mmCIF file of C-alpha atoms and ligand atoms in Angstrom:
data_model
loop_
_atom_site.group_PDB
_atom_site.id
_atom_site.type_symbol
_atom_site.label_atom_id
_atom_site.label_comp_id
_atom_site.label_asym_id
_atom_site.label_seq_id
_atom_site.Cartn_x
_atom_site.Cartn_y
_atom_site.Cartn_z
ATOM 1 C CA MET A 1 10.843 12.229 -2.836
ATOM 2 C CA LEU A 2 9.902 9.662 -4.799
ATOM 3 C CA GLU A 3 10.300 10.574 -8.686
ATOM 4 C CA LEU A 4 9.170 8.599 -11.373
ATOM 5 C CA ASN A 5 10.739 10.562 -14.803
ATOM 6 C CA ASN A 6 9.686 9.935 -17.978
ATOM 7 C CA VAL A 7 8.136 5.903 -17.220
ATOM 8 C CA ALA A 8 6.581 4.319 -19.572
ATOM 9 C CA TYR A 9 5.352 0.160 -19.816
ATOM 10 C CA ARG A 10 4.375 -0.871 -22.893
ATOM 11 C CA TYR A 11 1.658 -3.578 -22.874
ATOM 12 C CA PRO A 12 0.902 -5.843 -26.070
ATOM 13 C CA GLU A 13 -2.492 -3.754 -26.580
ATOM 14 C CA ALA A 14 -1.328 -0.815 -24.761
ATOM 15 C CA SER A 15 1.015 1.742 -23.596
ATOM 16 C CA VAL A 16 1.516 3.524 -19.763
ATOM 17 C CA GLN A 17 3.306 6.658 -19.800
ATOM 18 C CA ILE A 18 3.801 8.676 -16.042
ATOM 19 C CA ASP A 19 6.135 12.074 -15.096
ATOM 20 C CA PHE A 20 5.585 12.344 -11.309
ATOM 21 C CA GLN A 21 7.029 13.610 -8.225
ATOM 22 C CA VAL A 22 6.362 13.833 -4.684
ATOM 23 C CA GLU A 23 7.953 15.129 -1.297
ATOM 24 C CA THR A 24 8.850 12.135 0.978
ATOM 25 C CA GLY A 25 6.149 11.825 3.734
ATOM 26 C CA ARG A 26 3.539 13.633 1.397
ATOM 27 C CA ALA A 27 0.621 11.687 -0.781
ATOM 28 C CA ALA A 28 -0.025 11.665 -4.616
ATOM 29 C CA ALA A 29 -3.487 10.185 -5.612
ATOM 30 C CA LEU A 30 -2.852 8.585 -8.867
ATOM 31 C CA MET A 31 -6.484 9.576 -10.534
ATOM 32 C CA GLY A 32 -8.457 8.776 -13.872
ATOM 33 C CA PRO A 33 -10.715 6.348 -15.567
ATOM 34 C CA SER A 34 -10.874 2.501 -15.618
ATOM 35 C CA GLY A 35 -8.039 1.451 -17.750
ATOM 36 C CA CYS A 36 -5.670 4.456 -17.624
ATOM 37 C CA GLY A 37 -3.144 2.415 -15.881
ATOM 38 C CA LYS A 38 -2.848 3.385 -12.281
ATOM 39 C CA THR A 39 -2.662 -0.169 -10.957
ATOM 40 C CA THR A 40 0.115 -0.141 -13.706
ATOM 41 C CA VAL A 41 1.982 2.936 -12.238
ATOM 42 C CA LEU A 42 1.882 0.856 -8.552
ATOM 43 C CA ASN A 43 3.384 -2.314 -10.035
ATOM 44 C CA LEU A 44 6.124 -0.175 -11.706
ATOM 45 C CA ILE A 45 7.342 1.248 -7.973
ATOM 46 C CA ALA A 46 6.701 -1.777 -7.264
ATOM 47 C CA GLY A 47 8.947 -3.829 -9.099
ATOM 48 C CA LEU A 48 6.542 -6.285 -10.246
ATOM 49 C CA LEU A 49 6.380 -4.756 -13.789
ATOM 50 C CA HIS A 50 9.757 -3.170 -15.056
ATOM 51 C CA PRO A 51 9.360 0.569 -17.787
ATOM 52 C CA ALA A 52 10.480 -0.043 -20.975
ATOM 53 C CA HIS A 53 12.193 3.367 -20.170
ATOM 54 C CA GLY A 54 11.847 6.004 -17.398
ATOM 55 C CA GLU A 55 13.869 6.068 -14.326
ATOM 56 C CA ILE A 56 11.646 5.455 -10.884
ATOM 57 C CA LYS A 57 14.342 7.072 -7.670
ATOM 58 C CA PHE A 58 13.552 7.202 -3.727
ATOM 59 C CA ASN A 59 15.197 9.534 -1.605
ATOM 60 C CA HIS A 60 17.679 9.851 -4.726
ATOM 61 C CA GLN A 61 17.934 6.455 -5.057
ATOM 62 C CA SER A 62 17.245 4.085 -7.987
ATOM 63 C CA LEU A 63 14.848 1.058 -7.772
ATOM 64 C CA LEU A 64 14.624 -0.408 -10.709
ATOM 65 C CA THR A 65 17.665 -2.114 -9.390
ATOM 66 C CA LEU A 66 15.981 -3.413 -6.290
ATOM 67 C CA LYS A 67 14.179 -6.992 -6.527
ATOM 68 C CA PRO A 68 10.591 -6.141 -5.238
ATOM 69 C CA ALA A 69 11.222 -7.458 -1.872
ATOM 70 C CA GLU A 70 14.519 -5.199 -1.742
ATOM 71 C CA ARG A 71 12.141 -2.201 -2.541
ATOM 72 C CA PRO A 72 11.451 0.297 0.153
ATOM 73 C CA VAL A 73 7.712 -0.446 -0.335
ATOM 74 C CA THR A 74 3.975 -2.105 0.937
ATOM 75 C CA PHE A 75 1.543 -2.605 -1.115
ATOM 76 C CA LEU A 76 -2.085 -2.538 -0.301
ATOM 77 C CA PHE A 77 -4.958 -3.761 -2.266
ATOM 78 C CA GLN A 78 -9.035 -3.267 -2.712
ATOM 79 C CA ALA A 79 -9.069 -6.678 -1.533
ATOM 80 C CA HIS A 80 -7.659 -10.314 -0.571
ATOM 81 C CA ASN A 81 -4.754 -8.697 0.982
ATOM 82 C CA LEU A 82 -4.246 -11.845 3.765
ATOM 83 C CA PHE A 83 -4.052 -15.140 3.466
ATOM 84 C CA PRO A 84 -6.592 -17.044 4.274
ATOM 85 C CA HIS A 85 -5.186 -19.842 5.654
ATOM 86 C CA LEU A 86 -3.425 -18.278 8.496
ATOM 87 C CA THR A 87 -4.738 -16.433 10.742
ATOM 88 C CA VAL A 88 -5.004 -12.582 12.015
ATOM 89 C CA TRP A 89 -1.915 -12.895 14.349
ATOM 90 C CA GLN A 90 -0.145 -14.942 11.743
ATOM 91 C CA ASN A 91 -1.307 -12.707 8.791
ATOM 92 C CA LEU A 92 0.444 -10.212 10.957
ATOM 93 C CA ALA A 93 3.808 -11.841 11.620
ATOM 94 C CA LEU A 94 4.409 -11.987 7.960
ATOM 95 C CA GLY A 95 4.708 -8.441 8.153
ATOM 96 C CA VAL A 96 7.137 -8.950 10.408
ATOM 97 C CA ASP A 97 9.087 -12.000 9.260
ATOM 98 C CA PRO A 98 8.047 -14.340 5.863
ATOM 99 C CA GLY A 99 9.550 -17.222 7.980
ATOM 100 C CA LEU A 100 6.665 -15.918 11.007
ATOM 101 C CA LYS A 101 9.653 -16.254 13.239
ATOM 102 C CA VAL A 102 8.840 -12.936 15.885
ATOM 103 C CA SER A 103 11.223 -11.654 18.888
ATOM 104 C CA PRO A 104 9.243 -11.319 22.069
ATOM 105 C CA ARG A 105 9.568 -7.412 21.582
ATOM 106 C CA GLU A 106 8.407 -8.171 17.772
ATOM 107 C CA LYS A 107 5.432 -10.067 19.339
ATOM 108 C CA GLN A 108 4.699 -6.652 21.564
ATOM 109 C CA ASN A 109 4.221 -4.581 18.407
ATOM 110 C CA ILE A 110 1.817 -6.883 17.106
ATOM 111 C CA ALA A 111 -0.559 -6.448 19.929
ATOM 112 C CA ARG A 112 -0.216 -3.009 19.991
ATOM 113 C CA ALA A 113 -0.943 -2.775 16.021
ATOM 114 C CA LEU A 114 -4.425 -5.048 17.221
ATOM 115 C CA GLU A 115 -4.749 -2.233 19.702
ATOM 116 C CA TRP A 116 -4.242 0.031 16.863
ATOM 117 C CA ILE A 117 -7.016 -1.110 15.035
ATOM 118 C CA SER A 118 -9.390 -1.973 17.619
ATOM 119 C CA MET A 119 -9.169 -5.583 17.108
ATOM 120 C CA PRO A 120 -7.088 -7.116 20.100
ATOM 121 C CA GLU A 121 -9.619 -10.079 20.814
ATOM 122 C CA PHE A 122 -8.981 -11.222 16.872
ATOM 123 C CA SER A 123 -6.146 -12.670 16.577
ATOM 124 C CA GLU A 124 -6.687 -16.356 16.010
ATOM 125 C CA ARG A 125 -9.330 -15.791 13.476
ATOM 126 C CA PHE A 126 -9.017 -16.255 10.436
ATOM 127 C CA PRO A 127 -9.686 -14.080 7.603
ATOM 128 C CA SER A 128 -12.692 -15.615 6.252
ATOM 129 C CA ASP A 129 -14.364 -14.689 9.480
ATOM 130 C CA LEU A 130 -13.961 -11.141 10.104
ATOM 131 C CA SER A 131 -15.778 -8.498 7.202
ATOM 132 C CA GLY A 132 -14.303 -7.066 4.824
ATOM 133 C CA GLY A 133 -13.902 -3.877 6.343
ATOM 134 C CA GLN A 134 -11.877 -5.769 9.259
ATOM 135 C CA GLN A 135 -9.871 -7.715 6.663
ATOM 136 C CA GLN A 136 -8.701 -4.231 5.250
ATOM 137 C CA ARG A 137 -7.830 -2.787 8.710
ATOM 138 C CA VAL A 138 -5.733 -5.966 9.433
ATOM 139 C CA ALA A 139 -4.050 -5.412 6.247
ATOM 140 C CA LEU A 140 -2.918 -1.702 7.333
ATOM 141 C CA ALA A 141 -2.255 -2.974 10.512
ATOM 142 C CA ARG A 142 0.416 -4.791 8.541
ATOM 143 C CA CYS A 143 1.395 -2.345 6.767
ATOM 144 C CA LEU A 144 2.304 -0.495 10.077
ATOM 145 C CA LEU A 145 4.460 -3.233 11.076
ATOM 146 C CA ARG A 146 6.458 -3.969 7.647
ATOM 147 C CA ASN A 147 7.271 -0.505 8.704
ATOM 148 C CA ARG A 148 8.483 0.500 4.623
ATOM 149 C CA PRO A 149 8.688 4.315 3.880
ATOM 150 C CA LEU A 150 6.347 4.156 0.937
ATOM 151 C CA LEU A 151 2.878 2.575 1.191
ATOM 152 C CA LEU A 152 1.198 1.720 -2.433
ATOM 153 C CA LEU A 153 -2.838 2.079 -1.776
ATOM 154 C CA ASP A 154 -4.788 0.551 -5.009
ATOM 155 C CA GLU A 155 -8.394 1.476 -4.606
ATOM 156 C CA PRO A 156 -7.461 0.392 -1.161
ATOM 157 C CA PHE A 157 -11.626 1.779 0.022
ATOM 158 C CA SER A 158 -13.585 0.853 -2.523
ATOM 159 C CA ALA A 159 -15.051 -2.161 -1.350
ATOM 160 C CA LEU A 160 -15.894 -0.214 1.687
ATOM 161 C CA ASP A 161 -18.769 1.872 2.724
ATOM 162 C CA GLN A 162 -18.403 5.466 3.871
ATOM 163 C CA SER A 163 -18.154 5.436 7.620
ATOM 164 C CA LEU A 164 -15.688 2.279 6.983
ATOM 165 C CA ARG A 165 -13.919 4.741 4.281
ATOM 166 C CA SER A 166 -13.548 7.540 6.640
ATOM 167 C CA GLU A 167 -12.581 5.095 9.720
ATOM 168 C CA MET A 168 -9.592 3.515 7.339
ATOM 169 C CA ILE A 169 -8.816 6.746 5.887
ATOM 170 C CA ALA A 170 -7.914 7.847 9.073
ATOM 171 C CA LEU A 171 -5.874 5.587 10.175
ATOM 172 C CA ILE A 172 -4.083 5.568 6.843
ATOM 173 C CA GLY A 173 -3.318 9.319 8.201
ATOM 174 C CA GLU A 174 -1.989 8.795 11.805
ATOM 175 C CA LEU A 175 0.227 5.643 9.656
ATOM 176 C CA GLN A 176 1.786 8.062 7.659
ATOM 177 C CA GLN A 177 2.393 10.288 10.390
ATOM 178 C CA GLN A 178 3.816 7.994 13.075
ATOM 179 C CA GLN A 179 6.150 6.758 9.508
ATOM 180 C CA SER A 180 6.595 9.795 8.236
ATOM 181 C CA LEU A 181 5.394 7.397 4.692
ATOM 182 C CA THR A 182 5.407 8.355 1.462
ATOM 183 C CA LEU A 183 1.721 7.369 -0.052
ATOM 184 C CA VAL A 184 0.718 6.701 -3.824
ATOM 185 C CA VAL A 185 -2.560 6.062 -3.846
ATOM 186 C CA ALA A 186 -5.173 4.843 -6.773
ATOM 187 C CA THR A 187 -8.792 6.253 -6.513
ATOM 188 C CA HIS A 188 -11.244 6.905 -8.047
ATOM 189 C CA GLN A 189 -12.657 9.376 -5.270
ATOM 190 C CA LEU A 190 -11.628 12.879 -5.552
ATOM 191 C CA GLN A 191 -12.724 13.017 -1.628
ATOM 192 C CA ASP A 192 -10.639 10.396 -0.553
ATOM 193 C CA ALA A 193 -7.450 12.361 -2.228
ATOM 194 C CA GLU A 194 -8.784 15.604 -0.153
ATOM 195 C CA ALA A 195 -9.113 13.545 2.741
ATOM 196 C CA LEU A 196 -4.954 12.118 2.270
ATOM 197 C CA ASP A 197 -3.771 15.911 1.911
ATOM 198 C CA ALA A 198 -2.473 14.160 -1.465
ATOM 199 C CA ARG A 199 -0.937 15.914 -4.694
ATOM 200 C CA ILE A 200 -3.724 14.781 -7.885
ATOM 201 C CA VAL A 201 -1.937 13.027 -10.629
ATOM 202 C CA THR A 202 -4.418 12.908 -13.517
ATOM 203 C CA MET A 203 -3.677 10.597 -15.647
ATOM 204 C CA GLU A 204 -5.402 10.365 -19.062
ATOM 205 C CA ALA A 205 -7.186 7.216 -21.097
HETATM 206 P P1 ADP B 1 -6.453 1.087 -14.223
HETATM 207 O O1 ADP B 1 -5.517 0.395 -13.100
HETATM 208 O O2 ADP B 1 -6.131 2.150 -13.971
HETATM 209 O O3 ADP B 1 -7.535 0.938 -14.069
HETATM 210 P P2 ADP B 1 -4.469 -0.710 -15.554
HETATM 211 O O4 ADP B 1 -3.499 -0.424 -15.078
HETATM 212 O O5 ADP B 1 -4.615 -2.068 -14.773
HETATM 213 O O6 ADP B 1 -5.254 0.305 -15.603
HETATM 214 O O7 ADP B 1 -3.845 -0.729 -17.013
HETATM 215 C C1 ADP B 1 -4.156 -0.249 -18.358
HETATM 216 C C2 ADP B 1 -4.234 -0.773 -19.403
HETATM 217 O O8 ADP B 1 -3.167 -1.920 -19.375
HETATM 218 C C3 ADP B 1 -5.385 -1.121 -20.010
HETATM 219 O O9 ADP B 1 -6.144 -0.769 -21.198
HETATM 220 C C4 ADP B 1 -5.417 -2.601 -19.550
HETATM 221 O O10 ADP B 1 -6.227 -2.912 -20.564
HETATM 222 C C5 ADP B 1 -4.160 -2.768 -19.696
HETATM 223 N N1 ADP B 1 -3.469 -3.881 -19.491
HETATM 224 C C6 ADP B 1 -3.308 -4.222 -17.956
HETATM 225 N N2 ADP B 1 -3.124 -4.837 -17.290
HETATM 226 C C7 ADP B 1 -2.319 -6.076 -18.403
HETATM 227 C C8 ADP B 1 -1.844 -7.133 -18.880
HETATM 228 N N3 ADP B 1 -1.343 -8.235 -17.896
HETATM 229 N N4 ADP B 1 -1.846 -7.721 -19.877
HETATM 230 C C9 ADP B 1 -2.134 -6.655 -21.347
HETATM 231 N N5 ADP B 1 -2.862 -5.557 -20.893
HETATM 232 C C10 ADP B 1 -2.498 -4.718 -19.796
HETATM 233 MG MG1 MG B 2 -6.496 -0.316 -10.983
#
């Protein structure tokens, strides 16, 4: 279970409070108007921000003592998930090892991840030579390779048209099944939350 118990974060001019729990392997959707604190909550889980008070636990262990890189978390943003100066293959290898050192077995995993997103022939392309939807699929393939149990998604579909959206949601559902991922997704769209069978967490401005 992922638990955010009575968590608060304060900016100079705003404060965000949140309390919710989601079972391991399930999805929670953070919904609410722009500025209500969805991104802040994801940053708190990822460890990019530290709460003023409250507890964040995953499977009964506090995440608060862990540095961002040590947390069992992968973050997928709305855009700009890829390094522009690296090829698709190199961006995927980064999901495996920050120094791009990959074993033969991991090379196979990268090849399989490229097949999973139906882009096996794109490995030597740079992100600027891909469409927005293709870039998001590569970013998702990197999430697959990172193989961390918590996947945080910050409005990951909002730049995509309806058919790409459905495609991404289907891939995320597959990934969730395969790796028993716990998802937290910030979204404006009720239909996205429903498609992911997410528990809805409503946030107020
Ligand atoms: P959402 O993702 O739901 O749009 P955010 O988490 O980005 O909301 O922002 C929540 C509130 O915190 C907003 O009022 C926003 O203006 C404020 N805020 C966000 N980031 C910062 C920051 N770096 N410094 C000061 N205030 C911020
Ligand atoms: Mg946001």
